Amino acid sequence: MLLGIDVGGTHTDAVLIGRQGIVAMAKIRTNQDNLLASITDALESIVSVAGPGGVSRLNLSTTLSTNAIVEGKTEPVGVFVSAGPGIDPEFYRVGEHYFTASGCIDHRGEETAPLDEAAVARGVAACRKSGITAFAAVSKFSIRNPVHERRIKELVHPLAEYVAMGHDFSGRLGFSRRINTAYYNSAVWRLFNRFADAVQKSVFSLGLRPQIGVLKADGGTMPLAASRLAPIQSILSGPAASVMGIIAICDIREDAVILDIGGTTTDMAVFAQSSPLIEREGIAISGRPTLVRALRVKSIGVGGDSAIRVTPQGVTVGPRRLGPSMAFGGTHPTLVDALNVQNVIAFGDVAASFRGMAALAEGTGHDPETLADFAIAAAVNRIREEVAGFVREINDRPVYTITEMLEGRRIEPTKVYVMGGPALALSALLQDAFSQEIVVPENFAVANAVGAALARPTFSVELFADTARGGMVVPSLGVYREVPRSYDLKQAEADASGLLREHMRVSGASEEEAPVETVESSSFHMVEDSTFTGRNIRVVCQVRPGVLPRYREAVTCPC
């Protein structure tokens, strides 16, 4: 059976799914100071039903990396950048320990100026004084020749516990994106690996021996071992789980909006022609563009535990979260407390919600019920306005779905699918605010955990070819073949796709369950003395993100 765990800001959800449907589920309050405890509690509740031998695969989605970046709780990183002439690397400065070194690899991959190792050494000395042990190394054309990045790694090695090199993340051009990606990857590396250690310890202590995967931002999964080297890929895995969950539970055929209303945030995504939209070039993290391929989602600070404020401009809900609702032992009224006061729900200690809203209402000229009504209206209207703005933003540029580009097509949602703990409680209020039909599917409260459980593993291969040298290699598969000088990008894409399909066949994944897509492809001419000598080709193919169809049939319901 498959187990999915979604570690959210407020709740940790777990779902166990077999071929006949959902076997067990759990919703546990997330302990932000001890995420391991939350995961262990979720695992124990499932193991009590399934037994230690009943789980063959465990997938996790987590907000750990995202929250660390948003809250400024990442560790300092020593960033070493070599740009070459024609560009000022200071323009891309990120973090407090950013060092530049002259040197140049040109667009053909030729070294035209050696790396300034003395400048790197000065940066290393400064990092030693600051106690820095995580690093990022990026040179402008490292995708053509990574020799300078590798040399920087050698020079910082005496201090380094981890070094992210820009060329490892993508073969696409985009200097600033590679700098930001390497920086953020190193910034969350230690935090994520401690989390991974804790997960493995918890799993093994309960006698479980499943394959462990982590949900990526694009909706696929990667092995836990791979996530340790690229934790940046787990950014936005929570919203990705929501999208995969709605794909699993509902058979969406129209343009639609997805809302996952949690305790801390409301995450939104948009479907076009039954497929979710994707950021093919990479998402922005804290306003900085990266190479992280991700589903196109948006998060706003409105959730069940969002704090209610009374200001001269009116009543606001969120974006701050000051702890749980007063109904669950908190010290400040939240949206859940307002819903309790208005008899929309009856969660926890309803009397505590009334006391909190009454105290907040003092001196405002409003009674607790009126103040609660204002708060609920503020939350619902904020969600409606953000959805409208998100759709407008999407329609202002070409649309990419997970399967294709839809050029010149406007997205016109006809339904809004709502999931998350407060979904049912807010459904009638949302229906009054939206012109589209509001749909709350079955198992709405744990849909993100369902998405995590059923998300398809996105195996990938990377092919390199150098026709001047007459060779093609796929390092991860140990494949090397001779190729003619006429070998081109189209042939390379076909070879990469074919080799991946063969790898899946051997590993037991059928083509029906695992469609293959090309996510990166590049080819540039190599020229010496004004003479064409061959092509340098790079292709990356992966299994397209989605959900496992055999299990999906067991959880899909009328929506």
XYZ file of C-alpha atoms in Angstrom:
559
model
C 0.000 0.000 0.000
C 1.027 3.625 -0.513
C 1.393 6.141 2.309
C 1.350 9.896 1.810
C 2.231 12.419 4.504
C 1.807 16.164 4.051
C 3.559 18.250 6.711
C 1.706 21.556 6.704
C 2.131 24.668 8.790
C -0.823 23.768 11.014
C -1.634 20.087 10.462
C 0.230 16.976 9.371
C -2.018 14.743 7.294
C -1.434 11.067 6.521
C -3.323 8.757 4.169
C -2.793 5.055 3.459
C -4.111 3.931 0.065
C -4.544 0.438 -1.311
C -5.944 -0.842 -4.592
C -9.448 -0.628 -3.102
C -9.159 2.969 -1.905
C -8.275 4.798 1.307
C -7.505 2.334 4.088
C -6.584 4.740 6.890
C -6.076 8.462 7.470
C -4.881 10.757 10.220
C -4.809 14.520 10.861
C -2.374 15.628 13.555
C -1.499 19.085 14.825
C 1.938 20.012 13.472
C 4.573 20.641 16.114
C 6.611 23.408 14.463
C 9.390 23.001 17.031
C 9.601 19.262 16.394
C 8.454 18.218 12.935
C 9.806 14.745 13.541
C 7.300 14.279 16.355
C 4.470 15.177 13.978
C 5.671 12.677 11.369
C 6.207 9.975 13.980
C 2.684 10.467 15.356
C 1.268 10.231 11.834
C 3.296 7.115 11.073
C 2.285 5.425 14.328
C -1.397 6.009 13.647
C -1.064 4.415 10.200
C 1.139 1.514 11.320
C -1.460 0.603 13.934
C -3.847 -0.080 11.037
C -1.550 -1.389 8.285
C 1.158 -3.118 10.275
C 4.857 -2.483 9.567
C 4.811 -4.677 6.453
C 1.773 -3.032 4.928
C 3.487 0.065 3.499
C 5.519 -0.376 0.313
C 6.071 3.295 -0.478
C 6.076 6.509 1.570
C 5.943 9.930 -0.058
C 6.395 13.144 1.896
C 5.497 16.702 1.049
C 6.841 19.350 3.365
C 6.925 23.117 3.779
C 10.249 22.876 5.632
C 12.490 24.458 2.963
C 9.865 26.989 1.908
C 9.199 28.174 5.450
C 12.907 28.409 6.261
C 13.439 30.768 3.308
C 10.307 32.842 3.940
C 11.060 33.185 7.657
C 14.751 33.956 7.125
C 15.888 30.863 9.018
C 18.373 29.552 6.455
C 22.070 29.222 7.199
C 24.670 31.598 5.705
C 26.256 30.512 2.440
C 29.595 31.416 0.935
C 28.782 32.269 -2.696
C 31.657 32.356 -5.217
C 30.886 33.740 -8.670
C 33.030 34.081 -11.777
C 31.367 35.963 -14.619
C 34.007 36.939 -17.154
C 34.000 40.155 -19.208
C 30.850 41.948 -20.274
C 28.860 41.416 -17.099
C 29.127 42.713 -13.534
C 28.615 39.830 -11.098
C 27.766 42.323 -8.354
C 24.446 42.810 -10.112
C 23.468 39.288 -8.997
C 24.643 39.577 -5.386
C 22.750 37.282 -3.037
C 23.359 36.649 0.652
C 25.827 38.331 2.989
C 28.919 36.348 1.962
C 29.224 36.895 -1.793
C 32.639 36.808 -3.471
C 33.647 37.372 -7.069
C 36.694 36.154 -8.940
C 37.877 37.033 -12.416
C 38.289 34.370 -15.052
C 36.350 33.413 -18.152
C 34.853 30.430 -19.903
C 33.391 31.619 -23.206
C 30.122 30.501 -24.795
C 31.952 27.692 -26.627
C 33.294 26.274 -23.368
C 36.854 27.495 -23.956
C 38.836 28.998 -21.076
C 39.902 32.447 -22.232
C 41.103 33.678 -18.832
C 42.182 31.598 -15.828
C 40.282 31.669 -12.572
C 41.638 34.194 -10.061
C 42.473 31.711 -7.328
C 43.900 34.411 -5.076
C 40.481 36.119 -4.995
C 38.862 32.798 -4.115
C 41.420 32.287 -1.338
C 40.566 35.693 0.142
C 36.902 34.739 0.135
C 37.682 31.413 1.781
C 39.598 33.236 4.545
C 36.595 35.507 5.175
C 34.267 32.488 5.300
C 36.575 30.758 7.782
C 36.285 33.741 10.139
C 32.475 33.630 9.825
C 32.279 29.893 10.454
C 30.644 29.167 7.079
C 30.584 25.533 5.920
C 27.996 25.605 3.094
C 28.970 27.040 -0.278
C 27.807 27.745 -3.822
C 30.085 27.969 -6.869
C 28.832 29.435 -10.155
C 30.609 30.541 -13.332
C 28.859 32.095 -16.308
C 29.219 29.372 -18.939
C 29.724 26.410 -16.623
C 27.073 24.510 -18.576
C 29.569 24.441 -21.448
C 32.607 23.780 -19.265
C 32.398 23.480 -15.456
C 36.168 23.578 -14.852
C 36.058 26.864 -12.882
C 33.193 25.719 -10.668
C 34.999 22.480 -9.931
C 38.194 24.361 -9.090
C 36.314 26.657 -6.711
C 34.898 23.559 -5.033
C 38.428 22.197 -4.593
C 39.613 25.490 -3.092
C 36.786 25.737 -0.517
C 36.939 22.007 0.269
C 38.918 22.376 3.535
C 35.981 24.317 5.017
C 33.088 22.820 3.141
C 30.525 20.342 4.325
C 28.559 20.958 1.134
C 29.165 22.819 -2.139
C 26.433 23.398 -4.729
C 27.739 23.927 -8.266
C 25.560 25.798 -10.726
C 25.995 23.406 -13.645
C 24.532 20.534 -11.617
C 21.049 22.080 -11.609
C 20.421 22.693 -15.293
C 22.067 22.877 -18.680
C 20.021 25.902 -19.713
C 21.483 29.373 -20.008
C 20.480 31.739 -17.248
C 23.360 32.985 -15.116
C 21.284 34.703 -12.423
C 18.940 31.725 -12.121
C 21.878 29.378 -11.575
C 23.360 31.656 -8.894
C 20.072 31.859 -7.001
C 19.352 28.142 -7.314
C 22.777 27.130 -6.014
C 22.557 29.667 -3.191
C 19.141 28.583 -1.924
C 20.008 24.911 -2.290
C 23.000 25.349 0.023
C 21.028 27.591 2.373
C 18.519 24.816 3.174
C 20.852 21.830 2.687
C 21.660 21.170 6.350
C 18.131 21.844 7.589
C 16.632 19.476 5.029
C 19.195 16.743 5.656
C 18.524 16.811 9.385
C 14.865 16.390 8.530
C 15.681 13.500 6.168
C 17.782 11.849 8.878
C 14.910 12.151 11.325
C 12.409 10.733 8.841
C 14.558 7.681 8.159
C 15.143 7.139 11.871
C 11.424 7.332 12.596
C 10.500 5.006 9.732
C 13.041 2.366 10.702
C 12.197 2.577 14.412
C 8.625 1.566 13.592
C 9.775 -1.444 11.604
C 8.804 0.082 8.241
C 10.945 -0.528 5.167
C 9.221 1.419 2.374
C 10.718 3.235 -0.572
C 10.819 6.855 0.616
C 10.195 9.714 -1.785
C 9.873 13.485 -1.509
C 7.408 15.485 -3.581
C 9.015 17.984 -5.947
C 7.696 21.387 -6.918
C 6.624 20.061 -10.345
C 4.337 17.415 -8.796
C 6.618 14.433 -9.298
C 8.609 12.621 -6.638
C 12.305 11.974 -6.163
C 14.005 9.428 -3.917
C 14.892 10.701 -0.459
C 18.575 10.075 -1.242
C 18.375 12.381 -4.280
C 16.511 15.048 -2.320
C 19.431 15.263 0.112
C 21.598 16.748 -2.664
C 18.867 18.916 -4.192
C 16.561 20.012 -1.349
C 15.672 23.096 -3.370
C 13.451 20.794 -5.461
C 11.176 20.345 -2.423
C 10.240 24.030 -2.483
C 6.445 24.339 -2.844
C 5.977 20.590 -2.485
C 2.942 21.311 -0.265
C 0.994 23.149 -2.994
C 2.185 20.516 -5.499
C 0.622 17.833 -3.294
C -2.663 19.751 -3.388
C -2.648 19.778 -7.189
C -1.812 16.080 -7.397
C -4.535 15.415 -4.834
C -7.266 17.083 -6.854
C -6.047 15.254 -9.988
C -6.412 11.974 -8.089
C -9.774 12.668 -6.469
C -11.606 14.526 -9.244
C -11.818 14.026 -12.987
C -11.319 17.657 -14.029
C -12.276 18.343 -17.640
C -12.688 22.130 -17.645
C -10.739 25.288 -16.859
C -10.761 25.447 -13.091
C -9.230 26.986 -9.984
C -7.944 24.858 -7.104
C -7.965 26.260 -3.558
C -6.293 24.485 -0.665
C -7.301 26.372 2.488
C -5.058 25.333 5.315
C -4.374 26.648 8.765
C -1.630 29.058 7.689
C -2.105 29.768 3.980
C -4.461 29.359 1.076
C -2.681 27.837 -1.921
C -4.177 28.279 -5.372
C -3.518 26.687 -8.738
C -5.192 26.879 -12.146
C -6.104 24.102 -14.581
C -6.429 24.658 -18.325
C -8.058 21.956 -20.439
C -7.842 19.539 -17.494
C -4.090 20.074 -16.909
C -2.373 22.199 -14.237
C -0.197 25.104 -15.321
C 3.556 24.941 -14.853
C 6.466 27.393 -14.610
C 8.717 25.836 -17.221
C 11.599 28.301 -16.853
C 11.623 28.121 -13.053
C 9.913 29.765 -10.116
C 10.998 32.877 -8.249
C 11.978 32.413 -4.601
C 11.783 35.564 -2.490
C 11.576 37.500 -5.743
C 14.691 35.880 -7.232
C 14.348 33.716 -10.376
C 15.594 30.143 -10.090
C 15.854 27.006 -12.213
C 13.327 25.077 -10.117
C 10.692 23.771 -12.519
C 7.384 23.926 -10.668
C 3.633 23.861 -10.939
C 2.324 27.374 -11.157
C 0.835 28.087 -7.761
C 0.256 31.079 -5.530
C 0.077 31.182 -1.745
C -1.537 33.901 0.365
C -1.511 34.304 4.127
C -5.150 33.455 4.774
C -5.982 30.278 6.695
C -7.876 28.949 9.648
C -5.211 30.109 12.111
C -4.646 33.522 10.494
C -4.762 36.248 13.117
C -7.625 38.761 13.086
C -6.652 42.417 13.420
C -8.741 45.564 13.860
C -7.116 48.587 12.234
C -8.337 52.088 11.354
C -8.811 50.774 7.815
C -11.016 47.895 8.939
C -10.791 44.232 9.942
C -8.041 42.090 8.432
C -7.300 38.368 8.507
C -3.651 37.312 8.122
C -1.068 37.162 6.757
C 0.429 36.689 10.226
C -0.138 33.541 12.251
C 0.295 34.093 15.998
C -0.229 30.495 16.975
C -3.312 28.279 16.997
C -6.863 29.564 17.323
C -8.151 30.342 20.805
C -10.495 27.381 20.380
C -7.366 25.208 20.463
C -5.416 26.973 23.206
C -4.093 30.010 21.372
C -3.876 33.534 22.726
C -5.189 35.567 19.767
C -8.455 35.271 17.790
C -8.217 33.672 14.346
C -10.492 32.904 11.420
C -11.489 29.607 13.099
C -12.620 31.571 16.160
C -14.704 33.894 13.961
C -16.332 30.872 12.287
C -17.118 29.435 15.742
C -18.722 32.680 16.895
C -20.900 32.804 13.776
C -21.989 29.166 14.267
C -20.511 28.197 10.903
C -18.482 25.511 12.673
C -18.074 24.221 16.227
C -14.378 23.375 16.567
C -12.571 22.969 19.878
C -13.458 25.250 22.793
C -16.185 27.449 21.309
C -16.489 29.435 24.544
C -12.806 30.408 24.260
C -13.485 31.708 20.747
C -16.308 33.896 22.098
C -14.081 35.254 24.864
C -11.336 36.104 22.420
C -13.617 37.832 19.926
C -15.317 39.749 22.734
C -11.964 41.021 24.006
C -10.928 42.038 20.480
C -14.250 43.821 19.946
C -13.871 46.008 23.041
C -13.593 49.657 22.089
C -14.427 49.048 18.427
C -18.147 49.743 18.672
C -18.945 46.218 17.433
C -20.253 43.160 19.213
C -18.321 39.871 18.841
C -20.758 38.497 16.252
C -20.452 41.556 14.007
C -16.683 41.562 14.302
C -16.612 37.863 13.419
C -18.804 38.556 10.392
C -16.416 41.285 9.221
C -13.440 38.948 9.648
C -15.024 36.119 7.668
C -16.024 38.524 4.890
C -12.490 39.939 4.798
C -10.987 36.454 4.410
C -13.419 35.351 1.717
C -13.073 38.590 -0.244
C -9.287 38.421 -0.064
C -9.341 34.899 -1.492
C -11.730 35.976 -4.283
C -9.623 39.018 -5.192
C -6.394 37.034 -5.204
C -7.896 34.358 -7.450
C -9.131 36.991 -9.905
C -5.706 38.655 -9.959
C -3.955 35.310 -10.415
C -6.120 34.431 -13.423
C -5.553 37.884 -14.957
C -1.802 37.495 -14.485
C -1.892 34.082 -16.172
C -3.845 35.436 -19.131
C -1.294 38.201 -19.705
C 1.301 35.782 -21.143
C 1.535 32.412 -22.915
C 0.165 29.523 -20.883
C 2.095 26.302 -20.291
C 0.285 23.315 -18.895
C 1.998 20.212 -17.622
C 1.540 18.694 -21.100
C 1.730 21.523 -23.646
C 1.876 25.222 -24.447
C -1.481 26.919 -25.083
C -0.617 29.999 -27.092
C -3.257 32.682 -27.524
C -5.791 30.924 -25.308
C -7.489 32.630 -22.372
C -8.204 30.705 -19.195
C -11.831 31.049 -18.154
C -12.469 28.946 -15.010
C -15.983 27.576 -14.603
C -15.431 25.733 -11.296
C -13.487 26.326 -8.096
C -12.428 23.130 -6.302
C -11.854 23.683 -2.586
C -9.922 21.414 -0.230
C -8.293 21.656 3.185
C -9.679 21.578 6.713
C -11.920 24.724 6.519
C -13.132 23.935 2.969
C -16.608 22.681 3.823
C -17.186 25.368 6.445
C -16.352 28.128 3.971
C -17.983 26.601 0.888
C -21.310 28.433 1.160
C -19.587 31.760 1.840
C -17.232 31.217 -1.091
C -20.185 30.376 -3.337
C -21.724 33.753 -2.488
C -18.447 35.488 -3.396
C -17.590 33.609 -6.613
C -19.515 33.470 -9.878
C -18.048 30.019 -10.580
C -19.451 26.829 -9.084
C -17.790 25.874 -5.778
C -16.981 22.156 -5.498
C -15.856 20.471 -2.265
C -14.775 16.912 -3.138
C -14.923 13.871 -0.923
C -11.886 13.539 1.374
C -11.289 17.263 0.956
C -9.588 17.504 4.355
C -6.716 15.150 3.398
C -6.584 15.648 -0.374
C -2.990 16.894 -0.239
C -1.868 13.712 1.524
C -3.676 11.702 -1.172
C -1.726 13.674 -3.774
C 1.541 12.965 -2.009
C 0.761 9.241 -1.782
C -0.151 8.834 -5.445
C 2.336 11.215 -7.083
C 4.269 9.414 -9.787
C 8.054 8.977 -9.430
C 9.675 11.176 -12.083
C 12.659 9.137 -13.195
C 14.995 11.189 -15.372
C 18.065 10.805 -17.559
C 20.567 13.345 -18.831
C 22.271 12.782 -22.188
C 25.422 14.534 -23.356
C 26.825 14.331 -26.878
C 29.953 15.781 -28.441
C 29.899 15.105 -32.172
C 33.418 16.493 -32.611
C 34.663 13.674 -30.400
C 32.048 11.259 -31.762
C 30.561 10.238 -28.424
C 27.254 10.235 -26.537
C 26.981 9.452 -22.812
C 24.179 9.037 -20.257
C 26.094 9.001 -16.948
C 23.248 7.848 -14.674
C 22.692 4.729 -16.780
C 26.336 4.019 -17.537
C 25.671 4.290 -21.281
C 28.320 5.355 -23.789
C 27.922 5.145 -27.557
C 29.789 6.412 -30.560
C 27.817 8.857 -32.708
C 28.465 10.300 -36.175
C 29.291 13.931 -36.765
C 25.781 14.361 -38.237
C 24.166 13.417 -34.886
C 21.701 16.190 -33.990
C 19.316 17.367 -31.286
C 16.331 15.444 -32.655
C 18.271 12.177 -32.553
C 19.536 12.953 -29.060
C 16.002 13.574 -27.789
C 14.847 10.273 -29.286
C 17.791 8.417 -27.727
C 17.260 9.969 -24.296
C 13.563 9.163 -24.372
C 14.195 5.613 -25.537
C 16.851 4.954 -22.900
C 14.570 6.267 -20.163
C 11.714 4.056 -21.321
C 14.037 1.055 -21.319
C 15.214 1.937 -17.820
C 11.586 2.135 -16.647
C 10.774 -1.189 -18.268
C 13.671 -2.864 -16.515
C 12.748 -1.229 -13.194
C 9.103 -2.317 -13.488
C 7.405 0.974 -14.415
C 5.191 0.582 -17.482
C 5.038 3.193 -20.221
C 1.278 3.468 -19.732
C 1.821 4.713 -16.189
C 4.827 6.820 -17.016
C 4.720 9.069 -20.103
C 8.085 10.633 -20.923
C 8.742 14.294 -21.700
C 11.791 16.329 -22.693
C 12.302 19.064 -20.115
C 15.608 20.459 -21.376
C 17.351 20.353 -24.734
C 20.177 22.439 -26.116
C 22.640 22.252 -28.969
C 25.370 24.690 -29.915
C 27.925 24.638 -32.669
C 31.589 24.289 -31.764
C 33.861 26.351 -33.963
C 37.641 26.441 -34.192
C 39.466 28.859 -36.471
C 36.126 29.807 -38.081
C 35.477 26.151 -38.948
C 32.520 24.130 -37.684
C 33.866 21.106 -35.801
C 30.727 19.592 -34.301
C 27.830 19.990 -31.918
C 27.668 19.978 -28.133
C 24.262 18.559 -27.202
C 22.498 18.164 -23.880
C 19.046 16.617 -23.340
C 17.133 15.891 -20.151
C 14.096 13.603 -20.264
C 11.890 12.714 -17.329
C 8.684 10.916 -16.542
C 5.870 13.451 -16.716
C 4.460 14.287 -13.267
C 1.061 12.806 -12.530
C -0.660 10.234 -10.345
C -0.538 6.441 -10.549
C -3.636 5.467 -12.567
C -4.200 2.057 -10.968
C -4.529 3.649 -7.535
C -6.293 6.754 -8.812
C -9.266 4.644 -9.875
C -9.711 3.609 -6.245
C -9.932 7.164 -4.850
C -11.641 9.126 -7.656
C -15.142 10.253 -6.764
C -17.889 12.336 -8.417
C -16.984 16.017 -8.126
